[in-house]
Coordinates of C-alpha atoms and ligand atoms in Angstrom, one line a residue:
Chain C
M185 CA 83.0 -52.5 55.8
S186 CA 81.6 -52.6 52.5
S187 CA 78.1 -51.2 52.5
L188 CA 76.6 -54.1 51.5
A189 CA 78.2 -56.2 54.0
Q190 CA 76.1 -53.8 56.2
S191 CA 73.4 -54.4 54.9
Q192 CA 73.0 -58.0 55.1
L193 CA 74.1 -57.3 58.7
R194 CA 71.2 -55.4 59.2
E195 CA 68.9 -57.8 61.4
T196 CA 64.7 -57.0 61.1
F197 CA 62.2 -58.7 62.8
E198 CA 58.3 -59.3 62.6
L199 CA 55.8 -57.7 65.0
N200 CA 51.9 -58.1 65.5
I201 CA 50.5 -55.5 66.5
G202 CA 46.5 -57.0 67.3
P203 CA 44.2 -58.4 66.1
Q204 CA 43.9 -58.2 70.5
H205 CA 45.1 -55.3 71.7
P206 CA 44.5 -52.1 73.8
A207 CA 45.7 -50.1 71.3
T208 CA 44.2 -51.1 68.3
H209 CA 40.3 -50.3 68.9
G210 CA 39.5 -53.2 67.8
V211 CA 40.0 -56.3 65.7
L212 CA 42.9 -54.7 63.1
R213 CA 46.0 -56.6 62.7
I214 CA 49.0 -55.3 61.7
K215 CA 52.0 -56.8 60.5
V216 CA 55.5 -54.5 60.8
V217 CA 59.0 -55.8 59.7
M218 CA 60.7 -53.7 62.1
D219 CA 64.5 -52.5 61.6
G220 CA 65.5 -51.7 65.7
E221 CA 62.8 -49.3 67.5
Y222 CA 62.2 -48.3 63.4
I223 CA 59.1 -49.6 61.5
D224 CA 60.7 -50.9 58.0
R225 CA 57.6 -52.1 56.2
A226 CA 53.5 -52.2 57.9
E227 CA 51.0 -54.3 56.9
P228 CA 47.4 -54.3 57.9
I229 CA 45.8 -57.0 57.6
L230 CA 41.7 -57.3 57.1
G231 CA 39.1 -59.3 57.4
Y232 CA 38.7 -60.6 61.3
I233 CA 35.2 -58.9 61.4
H234 CA 34.0 -58.9 57.6
R235 CA 30.7 -60.3 57.2
M236 CA 30.0 -59.4 54.0
H237 CA 27.7 -56.5 54.2
E238 CA 27.3 -55.5 50.8
K239 CA 26.2 -59.4 49.7
M240 CA 23.5 -59.0 52.7
G241 CA 22.5 -55.7 50.8
E242 CA 22.0 -57.2 47.5
N243 CA 20.0 -61.3 49.2
R244 CA 17.6 -59.0 51.1
T245 CA 14.8 -56.7 50.5
W246 CA 15.8 -53.1 50.7
N247 CA 13.7 -52.8 53.6
Q248 CA 15.3 -55.3 55.5
F249 CA 18.3 -54.0 54.5
W250 CA 17.8 -51.2 57.5
P251 CA 19.7 -53.0 60.5
N252 CA 22.8 -53.6 58.6
M253 CA 22.8 -49.5 58.4
G254 CA 24.0 -49.5 62.2
R255 CA 26.7 -52.1 61.8
L256 CA 29.2 -50.4 60.1
D257 CA 30.6 -47.8 62.0
Y258 CA 29.0 -48.4 65.2
L259 CA 29.9 -45.0 66.3
S260 CA 28.2 -42.9 64.1
A261 CA 25.2 -45.2 62.9
I262 CA 23.3 -42.5 62.2
A263 CA 25.1 -40.3 59.3
Y264 CA 24.8 -44.4 58.1
N265 CA 21.0 -44.2 58.1
H266 CA 21.1 -41.3 56.5
C267 CA 23.2 -42.5 53.4
Y268 CA 20.8 -45.5 53.1
A269 CA 17.9 -43.0 53.6
G270 CA 19.3 -41.1 50.7
L271 CA 19.8 -43.1 48.4
M272 CA 16.7 -44.8 48.1
E273 CA 15.0 -42.0 48.6
R274 CA 17.1 -40.4 45.1
A275 CA 15.9 -44.1 43.7
L276 CA 12.4 -44.4 44.4
G277 CA 11.9 -40.2 44.3
I278 CA 10.3 -39.6 47.3
V279 CA 10.1 -36.3 49.0
V280 CA 10.9 -35.9 53.2
P281 CA 9.0 -34.0 55.1
E282 CA 11.0 -31.1 56.1
R283 CA 10.6 -31.8 59.7
A284 CA 11.9 -35.3 59.2
E285 CA 15.1 -32.9 57.4
Y286 CA 16.2 -31.3 60.7
I287 CA 15.5 -34.2 63.0
R288 CA 17.5 -36.1 60.5
V289 CA 20.8 -33.4 60.6
I290 CA 20.1 -33.0 64.7
T291 CA 20.5 -37.0 65.8
A292 CA 23.3 -37.0 62.7
E293 CA 25.2 -33.9 64.8
L294 CA 24.9 -35.2 68.3
N295 CA 26.5 -39.1 67.1
R296 CA 29.3 -37.0 65.3
I297 CA 29.6 -35.2 68.3
Q298 CA 29.5 -38.5 70.7
S299 CA 31.8 -40.6 68.2
H300 CA 34.6 -37.6 68.4
L301 CA 34.0 -37.3 71.9
L302 CA 34.9 -42.0 72.5
G303 CA 37.3 -41.1 69.4
F304 CA 39.3 -38.4 72.0
G305 CA 38.8 -40.4 74.7
A306 CA 39.9 -43.6 73.2
Y307 CA 43.0 -41.7 71.7
I308 CA 44.4 -40.3 74.9
M309 CA 43.9 -43.9 76.1
D310 CA 46.3 -44.8 73.3
L311 CA 49.1 -42.5 74.3
G312 CA 48.6 -44.0 78.1
G313 CA 46.3 -41.5 79.7
F314 CA 43.0 -42.4 81.2
T315 CA 40.7 -40.1 82.5
P316 CA 40.4 -37.8 79.7
L317 CA 38.4 -41.3 78.7
M318 CA 36.5 -40.9 81.7
Y319 CA 35.8 -37.1 81.2
A320 CA 33.8 -38.3 77.2
M321 CA 32.4 -40.7 78.5
D322 CA 30.3 -38.8 80.8
E323 CA 29.9 -36.5 78.0
R324 CA 29.0 -39.3 75.5
E325 CA 26.8 -40.8 78.0
Q326 CA 24.4 -37.7 78.3
I327 CA 23.9 -38.0 74.4
L328 CA 23.5 -41.5 74.2
D329 CA 20.2 -40.5 76.9
L330 CA 18.9 -38.3 74.4
L331 CA 19.0 -40.3 71.3
E332 CA 18.0 -43.7 73.1
S333 CA 15.0 -41.4 73.9
V334 CA 14.1 -41.0 70.1
T335 CA 15.7 -44.0 68.4
G336 CA 15.3 -46.7 71.2
S337 CA 19.0 -47.6 70.9
R338 CA 22.1 -46.5 72.3
L339 CA 24.3 -47.6 69.5
T340 CA 23.0 -49.6 66.8
Y341 CA 20.7 -47.4 65.6
C342 CA 18.1 -48.0 62.9
Y343 CA 16.1 -45.2 63.5
F344 CA 15.2 -43.7 59.3
R345 CA 13.1 -44.8 57.3
F346 CA 12.5 -44.4 53.7
G347 CA 10.8 -40.8 53.6
G348 CA 11.3 -40.1 57.4
V349 CA 11.9 -40.8 60.7
Y350 CA 10.8 -43.9 62.6
N351 CA 9.1 -41.8 65.1
D352 CA 8.9 -37.9 66.1
I353 CA 11.0 -35.8 68.7
D354 CA 9.3 -34.5 71.7
D355 CA 9.5 -31.7 73.9
D356 CA 11.5 -33.6 76.5
F357 CA 14.4 -34.2 74.1
I358 CA 14.3 -30.8 72.4
T359 CA 14.9 -29.0 75.9
G360 CA 17.1 -32.0 77.3
T361 CA 19.4 -31.4 74.1
R362 CA 19.3 -27.5 74.6
A363 CA 20.5 -28.2 78.0
F364 CA 23.5 -30.3 76.7
L365 CA 24.8 -27.9 74.6
K366 CA 24.6 -25.0 77.3
R367 CA 26.5 -27.6 79.1
F368 CA 28.8 -29.2 76.8
R369 CA 30.5 -26.2 75.3
P370 CA 32.5 -25.5 78.0
Q371 CA 33.6 -28.3 78.0
I372 CA 35.1 -28.5 75.4
D373 CA 37.7 -25.6 76.7
L374 CA 37.9 -28.4 79.4
Y375 CA 39.6 -30.6 77.1
H376 CA 42.0 -28.4 75.8
K377 CA 42.9 -27.0 79.3
L378 CA 43.0 -31.1 80.8
V379 CA 44.4 -32.2 77.5
T380 CA 45.5 -30.5 74.9
G381 CA 47.7 -28.0 76.9
N382 CA 49.6 -31.0 78.1
V383 CA 53.6 -30.6 77.5
I384 CA 53.7 -34.6 77.2
L385 CA 50.5 -34.5 74.5
M386 CA 52.1 -31.7 72.7
D387 CA 55.4 -34.0 72.7
R388 CA 53.6 -37.0 71.1
L389 CA 51.3 -35.4 68.6
I390 CA 53.3 -32.0 67.2
G391 CA 55.0 -32.9 63.8
I392 CA 54.2 -37.0 64.1
G393 CA 52.8 -38.8 60.8
P394 CA 53.3 -36.0 58.7
L395 CA 50.8 -36.6 55.5
S396 CA 51.6 -34.3 52.6
P397 CA 48.2 -33.6 51.2
E398 CA 49.4 -35.5 48.4
I399 CA 49.3 -38.9 49.9
C400 CA 45.7 -38.3 51.4
R401 CA 45.1 -37.7 47.3
K402 CA 46.7 -40.5 46.8
Y403 CA 44.5 -42.7 48.9
G404 CA 41.3 -41.1 48.7
A405 CA 41.5 -40.1 52.6
T406 CA 38.9 -38.4 53.8
G407 CA 37.2 -36.4 56.9
P408 CA 39.4 -34.9 59.5
V409 CA 42.4 -37.0 58.1
L410 CA 41.9 -34.7 54.8
R411 CA 40.7 -32.1 56.7
G412 CA 44.3 -32.3 59.2
S413 CA 46.3 -32.1 56.4
G414 CA 45.3 -28.6 54.9
I415 CA 42.5 -29.5 52.4
N416 CA 39.0 -28.5 52.9
F417 CA 36.5 -31.7 51.5
D418 CA 33.5 -32.2 53.5
I419 CA 30.9 -33.7 51.8
R420 CA 28.4 -30.9 53.8
K421 CA 29.6 -28.3 51.9
N422 CA 31.1 -29.6 49.0
E423 CA 28.1 -32.0 47.9
P424 CA 25.2 -30.5 49.9
Y425 CA 22.6 -32.9 51.2
S426 CA 19.2 -32.6 53.2
V427 CA 18.9 -29.3 54.7
Y428 CA 23.1 -28.5 55.6
P429 CA 22.8 -25.7 52.8
E430 CA 20.4 -24.1 55.4
L431 CA 22.9 -24.1 58.3
D432 CA 25.3 -21.5 58.9
F433 CA 28.7 -23.8 60.2
D434 CA 32.5 -23.9 59.2
I435 CA 34.5 -26.4 58.3
P436 CA 37.9 -26.7 60.6
V437 CA 40.9 -27.5 58.2
Y438 CA 44.8 -27.5 59.4
H439 CA 47.5 -26.9 57.5
E440 CA 49.7 -28.5 60.2
C441 CA 49.2 -32.3 58.2
D442 CA 50.1 -34.3 61.4
S443 CA 47.9 -35.9 64.2
M444 CA 47.8 -33.2 66.4
A445 CA 46.0 -31.4 63.5
R446 CA 43.7 -34.2 63.0
Y447 CA 43.5 -34.1 66.5
M448 CA 42.6 -30.5 66.8
V449 CA 40.1 -31.0 63.3
R450 CA 37.7 -33.4 65.5
M451 CA 38.0 -31.0 68.5
D452 CA 36.9 -28.2 66.3
E453 CA 34.0 -29.9 64.5
M454 CA 32.2 -30.8 68.0
G455 CA 32.0 -27.1 68.7
Q456 CA 30.7 -27.0 64.8
S457 CA 28.1 -29.9 65.8
C458 CA 26.8 -28.1 68.5
R459 CA 26.1 -24.9 66.1
I460 CA 24.3 -27.3 63.4
I461 CA 22.4 -28.6 66.1
E462 CA 21.6 -25.1 67.7
Q463 CA 20.5 -23.7 64.7
A464 CA 18.4 -27.0 63.4
L465 CA 16.2 -26.6 66.9
N466 CA 15.2 -23.1 66.4
K467 CA 14.6 -23.9 62.5
L468 CA 12.8 -26.8 63.6
P469 CA 9.3 -26.7 61.6
E470 CA 5.8 -28.4 62.5
G471 CA 4.7 -30.8 60.5
P472 CA 5.1 -34.6 59.5
V473 CA 7.8 -36.8 59.8
M474 CA 7.3 -39.6 57.4
A475 CA 6.4 -38.7 54.0
E476 CA 2.8 -39.5 53.2
K477 CA 3.4 -42.3 49.5
V478 CA 5.8 -44.6 50.7
P479 CA 5.2 -47.5 48.3
K480 CA 4.7 -50.8 50.7
A481 CA 6.7 -52.9 48.3
L482 CA 10.2 -51.1 47.4
K483 CA 10.7 -51.5 43.7
P484 CA 13.1 -48.7 42.3
P485 CA 13.1 -48.3 39.1
K486 CA 15.9 -49.9 36.9
G487 CA 19.3 -47.6 37.2
D488 CA 22.3 -47.1 38.7
Y489 CA 21.8 -44.6 42.0
Y490 CA 24.4 -43.2 44.3
Y491 CA 24.8 -41.2 47.4
A492 CA 27.1 -39.7 49.7
V493 CA 27.4 -38.6 53.4
E494 CA 29.9 -36.8 55.9
A495 CA 29.9 -39.6 58.5
A496 CA 32.4 -38.9 61.2
R497 CA 34.9 -40.5 59.8
G498 CA 34.7 -39.0 56.6
M499 CA 32.9 -39.6 53.1
F500 CA 30.3 -43.1 53.5
S501 CA 28.6 -43.6 50.0
M502 CA 26.7 -46.1 48.6
R503 CA 25.9 -47.0 45.5
T504 CA 23.5 -49.2 44.2
V505 CA 22.4 -51.0 41.0
S506 CA 18.8 -51.4 41.0
D507 CA 17.0 -54.1 38.2
G508 CA 13.9 -53.1 39.4
T509 CA 12.8 -56.1 41.6
N510 CA 12.7 -55.9 45.5
N511 CA 16.3 -56.4 45.8
S512 CA 19.3 -54.6 44.7
Y513 CA 21.6 -56.1 42.2
R514 CA 24.8 -55.1 43.5
M515 CA 25.3 -52.8 46.5
R516 CA 28.5 -51.0 46.9
L517 CA 29.5 -49.2 50.0
R518 CA 32.3 -47.1 50.5
S519 CA 33.4 -46.3 53.7
P520 CA 35.9 -43.9 55.2
T521 CA 38.1 -45.8 57.2
Y522 CA 39.0 -48.2 54.6
S523 CA 40.7 -45.9 52.1
N524 CA 42.2 -43.7 55.7
V525 CA 44.1 -46.8 56.6
S526 CA 45.3 -47.8 53.2
L527 CA 47.8 -44.8 53.4
F528 CA 48.8 -46.3 56.6
E529 CA 51.4 -48.5 54.9
E530 CA 53.3 -45.9 53.1
A531 CA 53.2 -42.8 55.6
S532 CA 54.7 -45.3 58.4
R533 CA 57.7 -45.9 56.7
G534 CA 60.6 -45.3 58.5
M535 CA 58.6 -44.5 62.0
L536 CA 59.3 -44.9 65.7
L537 CA 57.0 -47.3 66.4
S538 CA 55.5 -45.6 69.5
D539 CA 55.2 -43.1 66.9
A540 CA 53.1 -45.0 64.7
L541 CA 50.5 -46.3 66.9
A542 CA 50.2 -42.5 67.6
F543 CA 49.9 -42.0 64.3
L544 CA 47.2 -45.0 64.1
G545 CA 45.2 -43.5 66.6
S546 CA 45.2 -40.3 65.0
L547 CA 43.2 -41.4 61.7
D548 CA 40.8 -43.0 64.4
P549 CA 39.9 -45.7 62.7
V550 CA 36.7 -48.0 63.5
I551 CA 37.3 -51.6 62.2
P552 CA 33.9 -53.5 61.5
E553 CA 33.3 -50.4 58.9
M554 CA 36.4 -50.7 57.6
D555 CA 35.7 -54.9 56.8
R556 CA 32.3 -54.7 56.1
Chain Y
M285 CA 69.9 -24.2 76.9
S286 CA 66.7 -21.5 77.5
G287 CA 64.6 -24.3 75.4
Y288 CA 65.3 -26.5 78.4
F289 CA 64.2 -24.4 81.0
K290 CA 61.1 -23.1 78.4
D291 CA 60.1 -26.4 78.4
I292 CA 60.5 -27.2 82.1
V293 CA 58.2 -24.2 82.5
T294 CA 55.7 -24.9 80.3
G295 CA 55.6 -28.4 81.6
L296 CA 54.8 -27.3 85.1
K297 CA 52.2 -24.9 84.0
S298 CA 50.6 -27.5 82.3
L299 CA 50.6 -29.7 84.9
V300 CA 48.6 -27.4 87.4
V301 CA 45.9 -26.2 85.6
G302 CA 45.5 -30.1 84.5
M303 CA 45.9 -30.5 88.6
Q304 CA 43.3 -27.8 89.3
I305 CA 40.7 -29.4 87.1
T306 CA 41.5 -32.7 88.8
N307 CA 41.1 -31.0 92.2
K308 CA 38.1 -28.9 90.9
E309 CA 36.3 -32.7 89.9
F310 CA 37.7 -34.6 92.9
F311 CA 35.0 -32.9 94.6
T312 CA 32.5 -32.7 92.8
K313 CA 29.1 -35.1 93.1
P314 CA 29.9 -38.9 91.6
I315 CA 27.8 -39.3 88.9
T316 CA 28.2 -42.9 89.0
L317 CA 25.7 -45.1 89.5
Q318 CA 26.2 -48.4 91.8
Y319 CA 24.1 -50.8 89.7
P320 CA 22.9 -53.6 91.3
H321 CA 20.9 -51.3 93.7
Q322 CA 20.3 -48.7 91.8
S323 CA 19.4 -48.2 88.1
V324 CA 19.8 -45.8 85.6
K325 CA 15.9 -44.2 83.7
M326 CA 14.7 -45.9 81.1
Y327 CA 13.0 -44.5 78.4
P328 CA 9.5 -45.6 77.2
R329 CA 10.7 -45.5 73.5
Y330 CA 13.2 -48.0 74.9
R331 CA 13.7 -51.3 72.0
G332 CA 13.6 -54.5 74.4
H333 CA 12.8 -57.5 72.4
I334 CA 9.1 -57.5 71.2
E335 CA 6.1 -58.5 73.0
L336 CA 2.3 -58.9 72.0
V337 CA 0.3 -55.9 72.6
K338 CA -2.9 -56.7 75.4
D339 CA -6.3 -55.5 74.2
P340 CA -7.7 -53.6 76.6
E341 CA -10.6 -54.5 75.9
T342 CA -10.9 -58.0 75.1
G343 CA -7.7 -59.1 77.4
R344 CA -6.1 -60.6 75.0
N345 CA -4.1 -60.2 71.8
R346 CA -4.6 -58.6 68.5
C347 CA -2.9 -60.6 66.3
I348 CA -4.7 -62.0 62.7
C349 CA -1.9 -64.5 62.4
C350 CA -1.2 -62.9 58.9
G351 CA 2.3 -63.3 59.4
M352 CA 3.6 -60.4 57.5
C353 CA 6.1 -59.6 60.5
E354 CA 7.7 -63.3 59.8
K355 CA 7.9 -62.4 56.6
G356 CA 9.3 -59.1 56.8
C357 CA 11.9 -60.1 59.5
P358 CA 15.2 -59.9 58.0
S359 CA 17.2 -62.2 60.5
G360 CA 14.1 -64.7 60.4
C361 CA 13.7 -64.7 63.9
I362 CA 9.8 -65.1 64.3
T363 CA 7.6 -68.3 63.5
V364 CA 3.9 -67.1 63.9
K365 CA 1.7 -71.0 65.0
S366 CA -1.9 -70.8 64.1
E367 CA -4.7 -72.7 63.4
K368 CA -8.5 -72.4 62.6
K369 CA -10.6 -72.8 66.1
P370 CA -14.4 -73.6 65.6
G371 CA -16.8 -70.8 66.1
V372 CA -13.6 -68.4 65.9
K373 CA -13.7 -65.5 63.4
G374 CA -10.1 -66.1 61.0
K375 CA -7.1 -67.6 62.7
V376 CA -6.3 -68.0 66.4
L377 CA -2.8 -67.7 67.4
T378 CA -1.3 -70.8 69.3
A379 CA 2.4 -69.8 69.6
Y380 CA 4.5 -66.6 68.7
I381 CA 8.4 -67.9 68.7
L382 CA 11.0 -65.1 68.9
N383 CA 14.5 -66.3 68.6
F384 CA 15.7 -63.4 70.5
T385 CA 19.4 -64.7 69.7
T386 CA 19.2 -63.4 66.3
C387 CA 16.7 -60.1 66.3
S388 CA 18.4 -56.9 65.7
L389 CA 16.1 -54.8 67.1
C390 CA 15.0 -53.3 64.2
G391 CA 11.4 -52.8 64.5
Q392 CA 10.7 -54.0 60.8
C393 CA 7.8 -56.4 62.3
V394 CA 6.0 -53.5 64.6
E395 CA 6.3 -51.7 61.1
N396 CA 4.8 -54.3 59.3
C397 CA 2.4 -55.3 61.2
K398 CA -1.4 -53.5 60.7
P399 CA -2.9 -54.1 63.6
E400 CA -0.4 -52.9 66.4
A401 CA -0.7 -56.2 67.3
I402 CA 3.2 -55.6 68.4
N403 CA 5.4 -53.6 70.3
F404 CA 8.5 -53.1 72.1
S405 CA 8.9 -53.9 75.2
N406 CA 11.1 -52.2 78.2
E407 CA 12.5 -55.2 79.3
Y408 CA 16.7 -55.4 79.5
N409 CA 17.8 -57.6 82.6
L410 CA 17.6 -60.6 80.1
A411 CA 21.4 -62.2 81.3
S412 CA 21.7 -65.7 81.2
T413 CA 23.9 -68.0 79.9
R414 CA 21.6 -70.5 78.3
R415 CA 20.8 -70.3 74.7
E416 CA 17.8 -71.7 75.3
D417 CA 16.5 -68.8 77.5
Y418 CA 16.3 -66.1 74.5
I419 CA 13.3 -68.2 72.5
F420 CA 10.5 -66.8 74.1
D421 CA 6.8 -67.8 73.2
L422 CA 5.5 -64.8 73.6
L423 CA 1.9 -65.8 73.6
Q424 CA 2.9 -67.3 76.8
K425 CA 4.6 -64.4 78.4
L426 CA 1.6 -61.9 77.4
H427 CA -0.5 -65.0 79.5
P428 CA 1.7 -66.2 82.1
E429 CA -0.9 -67.7 84.1
G430 CA -2.1 -69.3 80.7
V431 CA -3.6 -68.7 77.6
P432 CA -7.2 -67.9 78.1
E433 CA -9.7 -69.6 74.9
P434 CA -10.9 -67.4 71.7
E435 CA -14.2 -66.1 72.7
V436 CA -16.8 -68.0 70.6
D437 CA -19.7 -66.7 68.6
P438 CA -22.5 -68.7 68.6
E439 CA -23.7 -67.7 65.8
L440 CA -21.0 -68.4 63.3
L441 CA -20.5 -71.7 64.9
K442 CA -24.0 -72.8 64.1
K443 CA -23.2 -71.6 60.6
E444 CA -19.8 -73.6 60.0
Q445 CA -21.6 -76.5 61.9
E446 CA -24.1 -76.2 59.5
K447 CA -21.4 -75.5 56.6
E448 CA -19.5 -78.5 57.7
E449 CA -22.4 -80.8 57.5
A450 CA -23.7 -79.6 53.7
A451 CA -20.1 -79.9 53.2
K452 CA -20.0 -83.5 54.7
K453 CA -23.9 -84.1 52.9
A454 CA -22.0 -82.9 49.7
A455 CA -19.0 -85.0 49.9
A456 CA -20.7 -88.7 51.1
E457 CA -23.4 -87.8 48.3
K458 CA -20.0 -87.4 45.9
K459 CA -18.4 -90.4 46.5
A460 CA -21.9 -92.2 46.5
A461 CA -22.5 -91.6 42.9
A462 CA -18.5 -92.1 42.2
A463 CA -18.8 -95.3 43.6
K464 CA -21.9 -96.2 41.8
K465 CA -20.5 -94.8 38.7
E466 CA -16.9 -96.7 39.1
A467 CA -19.4 -100.0 40.0
A468 CA -19.8 -100.9 36.4
P469 CA -17.2 -100.4 34.4
K470 CA -14.8 -101.5 37.1
A471 CA -15.0 -105.4 37.1
P472 CA -13.1 -106.1 33.7
A473 CA -10.8 -102.8 34.3
K474 CA -10.1 -103.9 37.6
E475 CA -7.3 -106.5 36.9
G476 CA -4.9 -104.6 34.6
G477 CA -5.0 -101.6 37.3
E478 CA -3.6 -104.0 40.2
S479 CA -1.4 -105.6 37.7
K480 CA 0.0 -102.5 36.9
A481 CA 0.1 -101.3 40.3
E482 CA 1.8 -104.2 41.2
E483 CA 4.8 -104.3 38.8
K484 CA 5.5 -100.5 39.4
S485 CA 6.2 -101.4 43.6
Ligands
SF4_222 S1 2.5 -58.9 61.4 FE1 0.6 -58.5 63.3 S2 -1.2 -59.3 62.8 FE2 0.1 -60.2 61.5 S3 0.9 -62.4 62.1 FE3 2.4 -60.6 62.5 S4 1.8 -59.9 64.9 FE4 0.1 -60.9 64.4
SF4_223 S1 12.7 -56.4 65.2 FE1 13.7 -57.0 63.3 S2 14.6 -58.7 63.4 FE2 13.8 -58.5 65.6 S3 12.0 -59.6 65.5 FE3 11.5 -57.5 64.5 S4 11.6 -57.5 62.7 FE4 12.4 -59.4 62.9

């Protein structure tokens, strides 16, 4: 048989992963063309949870846009709060009291740990292991309790304000956080013993979903996905904001470029976040948590403003064009998962379906943030 | 072949290590709460739906009906209804409707309120299958046994009544004067005016 005839014989079929599927973390739909058990083409189809956040930013006043910040990436809402606060403080020239900045960093890092914990638990669940999720949820619940005691909410935080934070932290929170750190550090080792060392997990992750640094650059991947491919890029170090320059921490980078590397970056980041929180608690100054002169009617001067932060999934940045009125002329949100998942199409070509799901999980997507 | 055996050995090792942890956890105290019988601790800062604050001195709400909360709310879920009552300074709140189905618990209303008349409640047991159950009148919630009448300031009432009477008087005078004035030139102009009105209709 000639090669042409053979290729005509090659049968492909279409398969929908999602939008409702336990392994897709939300309403992500991936249309895959399968060649037997191998993926021929995979196309992520977005838009199932599109809510026009950018447009809302243009219709609402500056203050009214606050609750939207908790509803983009529901797992690291505080980092998103941080970005919006930073953006508007830059636009309005507000100087934030130091105590408020430290509180911001402490809460944002706690939020990052809980995000990675859920990412870890849910990832293992994607791969078929249920119990690690329960271990992760146990610790995550402690963090949610701590954050609830200061912010009043458990998931969709609306805690930051232009010029500071909504309310001050108390001694209970500080002692609670210290106790949590003490309890949590050994837990990370336990996760490594329980999960990372497991031979089944290693078989499913090592060498799976290779992402070369070039493809990461091409699609603008950030966060643990990029750092798992050997590129040391973290907004907290590369474009320092808030009080991060005063704190001593490392950026974990792995050069293996596979799913295991991305998984390990997240696990190591939890340890680094613990370090940041501990230092920030030690350095926490006294003073007010709200800048004194915040105008009631916000009207940032005409111009183009930009601010970026490192959220749990990568770089989140906002750009707004103000025309001097009380709402934005154009609000642009750059979310990390959108770029991280875009590379799925190219990277998953020729992959086994089961491997592709392990690969997709290692990107740790959060769908509402992708669709915005 | 040696790789095969190595795999078995490492596999067994990881199994033993993992099972050790599982076995240890098997004997620790469970952290699960049996919900309807036990419930988790609520924090004072927990954000439930908003509620009106009772002023401990007067036993009434502190709302001055300025409408700032209504204006600042991103979801437009607050409706403040107020009216002027004789002998009471400022406006009196007659209903404070919160549509909790669209509230995002952002806190803009609480921040916007100058007299600190609203705050977050601690209520979280709100399960219901009907949407109407989430439209609260916070004033009714604050005074479930009936909204007390606002305190009437007799001096203010007197002043107001005087003012009203004076205004009435002035209006009556004005009307009389206008009638007088109109009476003279009205007669000839009347016809034309009426026909015009008829044409229009
Ligand atoms: S802002 Fe406060 S005082 Fe004004 S209407 Fe609302 S609750 Fe009443
Ligand atoms: S908390 Fe926010 S959404 Fe809810 S009533 Fe107040 S301003 Fe409106």
